[in-house]
PDB file of C-alpha atoms in Angstrom:
ATOM      1  CA  MET A   1     -26.440  35.544  -3.318  1.00 64.00           C
ATOM      2  CA  ASP A   2     -26.628  34.180   0.403  1.00 75.00           C
ATOM      3  CA  GLU A   3     -23.216  32.441   1.456  1.00 77.00           C
ATOM      4  CA  ASN A   4     -25.239  29.139   1.738  1.00 81.00           C
ATOM      5  CA  ARG A   5     -27.000  29.214  -1.374  1.00 82.00           C
ATOM      6  CA  LYS A   6     -23.469  29.619  -2.720  1.00 80.00           C
ATOM      7  CA  LYS A   7     -21.696  27.540  -1.145  1.00 82.00           C
ATOM      8  CA  ILE A   8     -24.840  24.576  -2.302  1.00 82.00           C
ATOM      9  CA  ILE A   9     -24.932  25.324  -5.731  1.00 84.00           C
ATOM     10  CA  ILE A  10     -21.357  25.063  -5.752  1.00 83.00           C
ATOM     11  CA  ASN A  11     -21.297  21.324  -4.178  1.00 83.00           C
ATOM     12  CA  GLU A  12     -23.968  20.074  -6.058  1.00 84.00           C
ATOM     13  CA  ILE A  13     -21.614  21.776  -9.613  1.00 83.00           C
ATOM     14  CA  THR A  14     -18.871  19.635  -7.954  1.00 82.00           C
ATOM     15  CA  PHE A  15     -21.163  16.791  -7.884  1.00 80.00           C
ATOM     16  CA  TRP A  16     -22.376  16.966 -11.468  1.00 80.00           C
ATOM     17  CA  LYS A  17     -18.677  18.349 -12.402  1.00 79.00           C
ATOM     18  CA  GLU A  18     -17.215  14.152 -10.697  1.00 76.00           C
ATOM     19  CA  SER A  19     -20.619  12.226 -11.560  1.00 74.00           C
ATOM     20  CA  ARG A  20     -19.629  13.671 -15.675  1.00 74.00           C
ATOM     21  CA  LEU A  21     -23.802  14.767 -15.512  1.00 77.00           C
ATOM     22  CA  LEU A  22     -22.379  17.966 -17.166  1.00 78.00           C
ATOM     23  CA  PRO A  23     -18.577  18.524 -19.746  1.00 80.00           C
ATOM     24  CA  GLU A  24     -16.277  19.282 -17.320  1.00 79.00           C
ATOM     25  CA  GLN A  25     -15.926  22.788 -19.618  1.00 80.00           C
ATOM     26  CA  TYR A  26     -18.912  24.092 -18.441  1.00 80.00           C
ATOM     27  CA  CYS A  27     -18.994  22.861 -14.330  1.00 81.00           C
ATOM     28  CA  ASP A  28     -15.814  24.903 -14.153  1.00 81.00           C
ATOM     29  CA  TYR A  29     -17.127  27.742 -15.510  1.00 82.00           C
ATOM     30  CA  LEU A  30     -20.387  27.791 -13.734  1.00 83.00           C
ATOM     31  CA  LEU A  31     -17.927  27.269 -10.489  1.00 82.00           C
ATOM     32  CA  ALA A  32     -15.716  30.339 -11.562  1.00 82.00           C
ATOM     33  CA  PHE A  33     -18.865  32.427 -11.468  1.00 82.00           C
ATOM     34  CA  TYR A  34     -20.519  30.833  -8.194  1.00 80.00           C
ATOM     35  CA  SER A  35     -16.994  31.473  -6.783  1.00 79.00           C
ATOM     36  CA  GLU A  36     -16.127  34.151  -8.360  1.00 75.00           C
ATOM     37  CA  GLY A  37     -12.902  32.639  -9.651  1.00 70.00           C
ATOM     38  CA  LYS A  38     -11.453  32.012  -5.686  1.00 70.00           C
ATOM     39  CA  ASP A  39     -12.645  28.627  -4.765  1.00 57.00           C
ATOM     40  CA  GLU A  40      -9.882  26.190  -6.627  1.00 52.00           C
ATOM     41  CA  SER A  41     -11.388  22.954  -3.389  1.00 53.00           C
ATOM     42  CA  PRO A  42     -12.399  20.816  -6.923  1.00 51.00           C
ATOM     43  CA  SER A  43      -9.274  20.810  -8.488  1.00 53.00           C
ATOM     44  CA  ILE A  44      -7.140  19.922  -5.444  1.00 51.00           C
ATOM     45  CA  LYS A  45      -9.009  17.113  -4.524  1.00 55.00           C
ATOM     46  CA  ARG A  46      -8.443  15.753  -8.180  1.00 58.00           C
ATOM     47  CA  SER A  47      -5.090  16.744  -8.089  1.00 61.00           C
ATOM     48  CA  ARG A  48      -4.823  14.298  -4.821  1.00 61.00           C
ATOM     49  CA  LYS A  49      -7.317  11.579  -5.951  1.00 66.00           C
ATOM     50  CA  ARG A  50      -5.156  10.796  -9.047  1.00 70.00           C
ATOM     51  CA  THR A  51      -1.333  11.466  -6.893  1.00 70.00           C
ATOM     52  CA  PHE A  52      -3.251   8.708  -5.112  1.00 67.00           C
ATOM     53  CA  ASN A  53      -3.989   6.452  -7.717  1.00 70.00           C
ATOM     54  CA  LEU A  54      -0.537   6.494  -8.715  1.00 73.00           C
ATOM     55  CA  LEU A  55       0.758   5.962  -6.625  1.00 69.00           C
ATOM     56  CA  CYS A  56      -1.411   2.940  -5.645  1.00 70.00           C
ATOM     57  CA  ALA A  57      -0.653   1.504  -8.618  1.00 74.00           C
ATOM     58  CA  LEU A  58       3.610   2.473  -8.729  1.00 73.00           C
ATOM     59  CA  VAL A  59       2.629   0.217  -5.408  1.00 71.00           C
ATOM     60  CA  ILE A  60       1.263  -2.223  -6.967  1.00 74.00           C
ATOM     61  CA  SER A  61       3.599  -2.616 -10.127  1.00 77.00           C
ATOM     62  CA  LEU A  62       6.756  -2.520  -7.124  1.00 73.00           C
ATOM     63  CA  VAL A  63       5.142  -6.357  -6.041  1.00 73.00           C
ATOM     64  CA  ILE A  64       4.507  -7.185  -9.360  1.00 77.00           C
ATOM     65  CA  CYS A  65       7.918  -6.506 -10.523  1.00 76.00           C
ATOM     66  CA  ALA A  66       9.479  -7.902  -6.965  1.00 72.00           C
ATOM     67  CA  LEU A  67       7.420 -11.350  -7.723  1.00 73.00           C
ATOM     68  CA  PHE A  68       8.578 -11.056 -11.184  1.00 77.00           C
ATOM     69  CA  VAL A  69      12.124 -10.641 -10.252  1.00 71.00           C
ATOM     70  CA  ASN A  70      11.745 -13.502  -7.851  1.00 66.00           C
ATOM     71  CA  TYR A  71      10.421 -16.362  -9.810  1.00 70.00           C
ATOM     72  CA  PHE A  72      10.825 -15.940 -13.237  1.00 70.00           C
ATOM     73  CA  THR A  73      14.388 -14.523 -13.825  1.00 69.00           C
ATOM     74  CA  GLU A  74      17.433 -15.884 -13.640  1.00 75.00           C
ATOM     75  CA  ILE A  75      19.009 -12.405 -11.577  1.00 77.00           C
ATOM     76  CA  PRO A  76      22.135 -13.319 -10.089  1.00 81.00           C
ATOM     77  CA  ALA A  77      21.592 -13.884  -6.364  1.00 76.00           C
ATOM     78  CA  LEU A  78      22.680 -10.761  -4.617  1.00 80.00           C
ATOM     79  CA  MET A  79      21.622  -8.339  -7.064  1.00 81.00           C
ATOM     80  CA  GLN A  80      17.472 -10.067  -6.832  1.00 79.00           C
ATOM     81  CA  MET A  81      18.134  -8.999  -2.952  1.00 80.00           C
ATOM     82  CA  GLY A  82      19.837  -5.303  -4.293  1.00 83.00           C
ATOM     83  CA  LEU A  83      16.532  -5.100  -5.990  1.00 79.00           C
ATOM     84  CA  TYR A  84      14.142  -6.254  -3.181  1.00 79.00           C
ATOM     85  CA  SER A  85      16.296  -3.951  -1.414  1.00 84.00           C
ATOM     86  CA  PHE A  86      14.861  -1.037  -3.728  1.00 83.00           C
ATOM     87  CA  PHE A  87      11.625  -2.164  -4.239  1.00 78.00           C
ATOM     88  CA  LEU A  88      11.020  -2.685  -0.336  1.00 80.00           C
ATOM     89  CA  VAL A  89      12.235   1.332  -0.242  1.00 83.00           C
ATOM     90  CA  SER A  90      10.192   1.973  -2.664  1.00 78.00           C
ATOM     91  CA  ALA A  91       7.348   0.845  -1.477  1.00 75.00           C
ATOM     92  CA  ALA A  92       7.878   1.799   1.723  1.00 77.00           C
ATOM     93  CA  GLY A  93       8.371   5.677   0.807  1.00 77.00           C
ATOM     94  CA  CYS A  94       5.209   5.401  -1.222  1.00 73.00           C
ATOM     95  CA  LEU A  95       3.224   4.282   2.021  1.00 73.00           C
ATOM     96  CA  TYR A  96       5.047   7.362   4.396  1.00 74.00           C
ATOM     97  CA  LEU A  97       3.550   9.658   0.793  1.00 72.00           C
ATOM     98  CA  ILE A  98       0.248   8.224   1.026  1.00 68.00           C
ATOM     99  CA  ASN A  99      -0.213   7.842   5.110  1.00 64.00           C
ATOM    100  CA  LYS A 100       0.881  11.782   4.998  1.00 55.00           C
ATOM    101  CA  LYS A 101      -1.135  12.543   2.056  1.00 53.00           C
ATOM    102  CA  ALA A 102      -4.050  10.354   1.997  1.00 51.00           C
ATOM    103  CA  GLY A 103      -4.237   8.347   4.845  1.00 54.00           C
ATOM    104  CA  ALA A 104      -5.534   4.939   2.727  1.00 65.00           C
ATOM    105  CA  ILE A 105      -2.250   3.031   3.553  1.00 74.00           C
ATOM    106  CA  SER A 106      -3.579  -0.308   2.794  1.00 76.00           C
ATOM    107  CA  ILE A 107      -2.363  -1.247  -0.836  1.00 75.00           C
ATOM    108  CA  PRO A 108       0.875  -0.337   0.224  1.00 77.00           C
ATOM    109  CA  MET A 109       1.507  -2.093   4.123  1.00 82.00           C
ATOM    110  CA  ALA A 110       0.120  -5.282   2.226  1.00 82.00           C
ATOM    111  CA  ALA A 111       3.155  -4.621  -0.863  1.00 80.00           C
ATOM    112  CA  ALA A 112       5.953  -3.831   1.341  1.00 83.00           C
ATOM    113  CA  ALA A 113       4.943  -6.952   3.761  1.00 88.00           C
ATOM    114  CA  VAL A 114       5.205  -9.122   0.874  1.00 84.00           C
ATOM    115  CA  ILE A 115       8.468  -7.985  -0.918  1.00 83.00           C
ATOM    116  CA  LEU A 116       9.772  -8.150   3.083  1.00 88.00           C
ATOM    117  CA  LEU A 117       8.919 -12.049   2.573  1.00 89.00           C
ATOM    118  CA  LEU A 118       9.997 -12.538  -0.500  1.00 84.00           C
ATOM    119  CA  TRP A 119      13.900 -10.767   0.715  1.00 87.00           C
ATOM    120  CA  THR A 120      13.605 -12.684   3.816  1.00 90.00           C
ATOM    121  CA  VAL A 121      13.081 -16.408   2.540  1.00 88.00           C
ATOM    122  CA  ARG A 122      15.573 -14.785  -0.393  1.00 85.00           C
ATOM    123  CA  ALA A 123      18.350 -13.660   1.937  1.00 87.00           C
ATOM    124  CA  TRP A 124      17.437 -17.630   3.710  1.00 89.00           C
ATOM    125  CA  GLU A 125      17.875 -18.976   0.244  1.00 86.00           C
ATOM    126  CA  LEU A 126      21.302 -17.097  -0.573  1.00 85.00           C
ATOM    127  CA  TYR A 127      23.005 -17.274   3.383  1.00 86.00           C
ATOM    128  CA  ALA A 128      21.510 -19.983   4.971  1.00 85.00           C
ATOM    129  CA  SER A 129      20.436 -22.020   3.289  1.00 82.00           C
ATOM    130  CA  GLY A 130      19.992 -25.579   5.066  1.00 81.00           C
ATOM    131  CA  ASN A 131      19.167 -24.756   8.111  1.00 85.00           C
ATOM    132  CA  GLU A 132      15.742 -23.704   8.405  1.00 87.00           C
ATOM    133  CA  VAL A 133      16.403 -22.385  11.904  1.00 87.00           C
ATOM    134  CA  TYR A 134      17.077 -19.244  10.544  1.00 90.00           C
ATOM    135  CA  LEU A 135      14.343 -19.373   8.520  1.00 90.00           C
ATOM    136  CA  TYR A 136      11.597 -19.721  10.822  1.00 92.00           C
ATOM    137  CA  ILE A 137      13.431 -16.835  12.693  1.00 92.00           C
ATOM    138  CA  GLY A 138      13.899 -14.390  10.072  1.00 93.00           C
ATOM    139  CA  LEU A 139       9.727 -14.845   9.051  1.00 94.00           C
ATOM    140  CA  LEU A 140       9.294 -14.682  13.150  1.00 95.00           C
ATOM    141  CA  LEU A 141      10.382 -11.531  12.631  1.00 95.00           C
ATOM    142  CA  ASN A 142       7.780 -11.154  10.158  1.00 95.00           C
ATOM    143  CA  CYS A 143       5.694 -11.605  11.513  1.00 95.00           C
ATOM    144  CA  LEU A 144       6.206  -9.099  14.649  1.00 96.00           C
ATOM    145  CA  ILE A 145       6.997  -6.015  12.074  1.00 93.00           C
ATOM    146  CA  TRP A 146       3.310  -7.403  10.680  1.00 92.00           C
ATOM    147  CA  TYR A 147       2.092  -6.772  14.664  1.00 95.00           C
ATOM    148  CA  MET A 148       3.631  -4.115  14.933  1.00 94.00           C
ATOM    149  CA  ALA A 149       2.663  -2.470  11.854  1.00 89.00           C
ATOM    150  CA  GLY A 150      -0.726  -3.654  12.674  1.00 90.00           C
ATOM    151  CA  LYS A 151      -0.880  -2.819  16.216  1.00 92.00           C
ATOM    152  CA  LYS A 152       0.508   1.082  14.926  1.00 87.00           C
ATOM    153  CA  TYR A 153      -1.471   1.761  12.237  1.00 82.00           C
ATOM    154  CA  LYS A 154      -4.511   0.119  13.227  1.00 84.00           C
ATOM    155  CA  GLN A 155      -4.904  -2.580  10.550  1.00 85.00           C
ATOM    156  CA  ALA A 156      -6.903  -5.590  12.134  1.00 90.00           C
ATOM    157  CA  TYR A 157      -5.417  -8.219   9.779  1.00 90.00           C
ATOM    158  CA  PHE A 158      -1.959  -7.060   9.712  1.00 91.00           C
ATOM    159  CA  VAL A 159      -2.895  -8.623  12.869  1.00 94.00           C
ATOM    160  CA  ILE A 160      -4.405 -11.432  12.587  1.00 94.00           C
ATOM    161  CA  ALA A 161      -1.885 -12.251   9.400  1.00 93.00           C
ATOM    162  CA  ALA A 162       0.738 -12.135  12.398  1.00 94.00           C
ATOM    163  CA  ILE A 163      -0.698 -14.309  14.542  1.00 95.00           C
ATOM    164  CA  MET A 164      -1.891 -17.163  11.691  1.00 95.00           C
ATOM    165  CA  GLY A 165       1.756 -16.498  10.463  1.00 94.00           C
ATOM    166  CA  THR A 166       2.930 -17.048  14.509  1.00 95.00           C
ATOM    167  CA  LEU A 167       1.298 -20.338  14.907  1.00 94.00           C
ATOM    168  CA  ALA A 168       1.939 -21.929  11.854  1.00 93.00           C
ATOM    169  CA  ILE A 169       5.637 -21.258  11.987  1.00 92.00           C
ATOM    170  CA  LEU A 170       5.627 -22.425  15.540  1.00 91.00           C
ATOM    171  CA  TYR A 171       3.946 -25.905  14.112  1.00 90.00           C
ATOM    172  CA  PHE A 172       6.263 -26.243  11.834  1.00 88.00           C
ATOM    173  CA  ALA A 173       9.587 -25.364  13.450  1.00 86.00           C
ATOM    174  CA  GLY A 174       8.767 -28.322  15.981  1.00 83.00           C
ATOM    175  CA  LYS A 175       7.948 -30.817  13.253  1.00 81.00           C
ATOM    176  CA  THR A 176      11.055 -29.343  12.160  1.00 77.00           C
ATOM    177  CA  ILE A 177      13.015 -30.505  15.352  1.00 73.00           C
ATOM    178  CA  GLY A 178      10.599 -32.933  16.572  1.00 71.00           C
ATOM    179  CA  PHE A 179       8.527 -32.127  19.349  1.00 66.00           C
ATOM    180  CA  PHE A 180       5.177 -33.690  17.215  1.00 61.00           C
ATOM    181  CA  SER A 181       7.087 -36.707  17.272  1.00 58.00           C
ATOM    182  CA  SER A 182       6.007 -38.023  20.477  1.00 57.00           C
ATOM    183  CA  LEU A 183       2.672 -36.400  20.831  1.00 53.00           C
TER     184      LEU A 183
END
């Protein structure tokens, strides 16, 4: 049989399998028959998609856990900081794996940004809760990280969030020190 024709048939059977038009066993048999047992790409694609979905679920779970630790528990502050650090490192690890394997990094980037923001606010509450200047500096550093990450990974919403966050922080910082009271 012509190689072009085999490729067309294999692609069609793969589509049937993904769309569940035929039972998986039949599609596996037909794929093995037409590829002569050599082509394993559909199972590899399915395995990569499953890994990507598991990593995304892990990252979303990390954010939910971080929010839960922050708002609904009475864990000591240092332990919360440790958990945030663990969640942040885990999200960064997922970001690295997803970036290396699948290329879709929006979910882990957003999760890491949220966890970093929670970590920054909690650190301020723990170490310098009376001085808002440190909070503004930490939040501006978050915006700088968002901006750099948005530029590096070509994520426009991160750049926009960084710019809007910086403007909001500068406004509230100016309001705190009394800059806008004379206007």
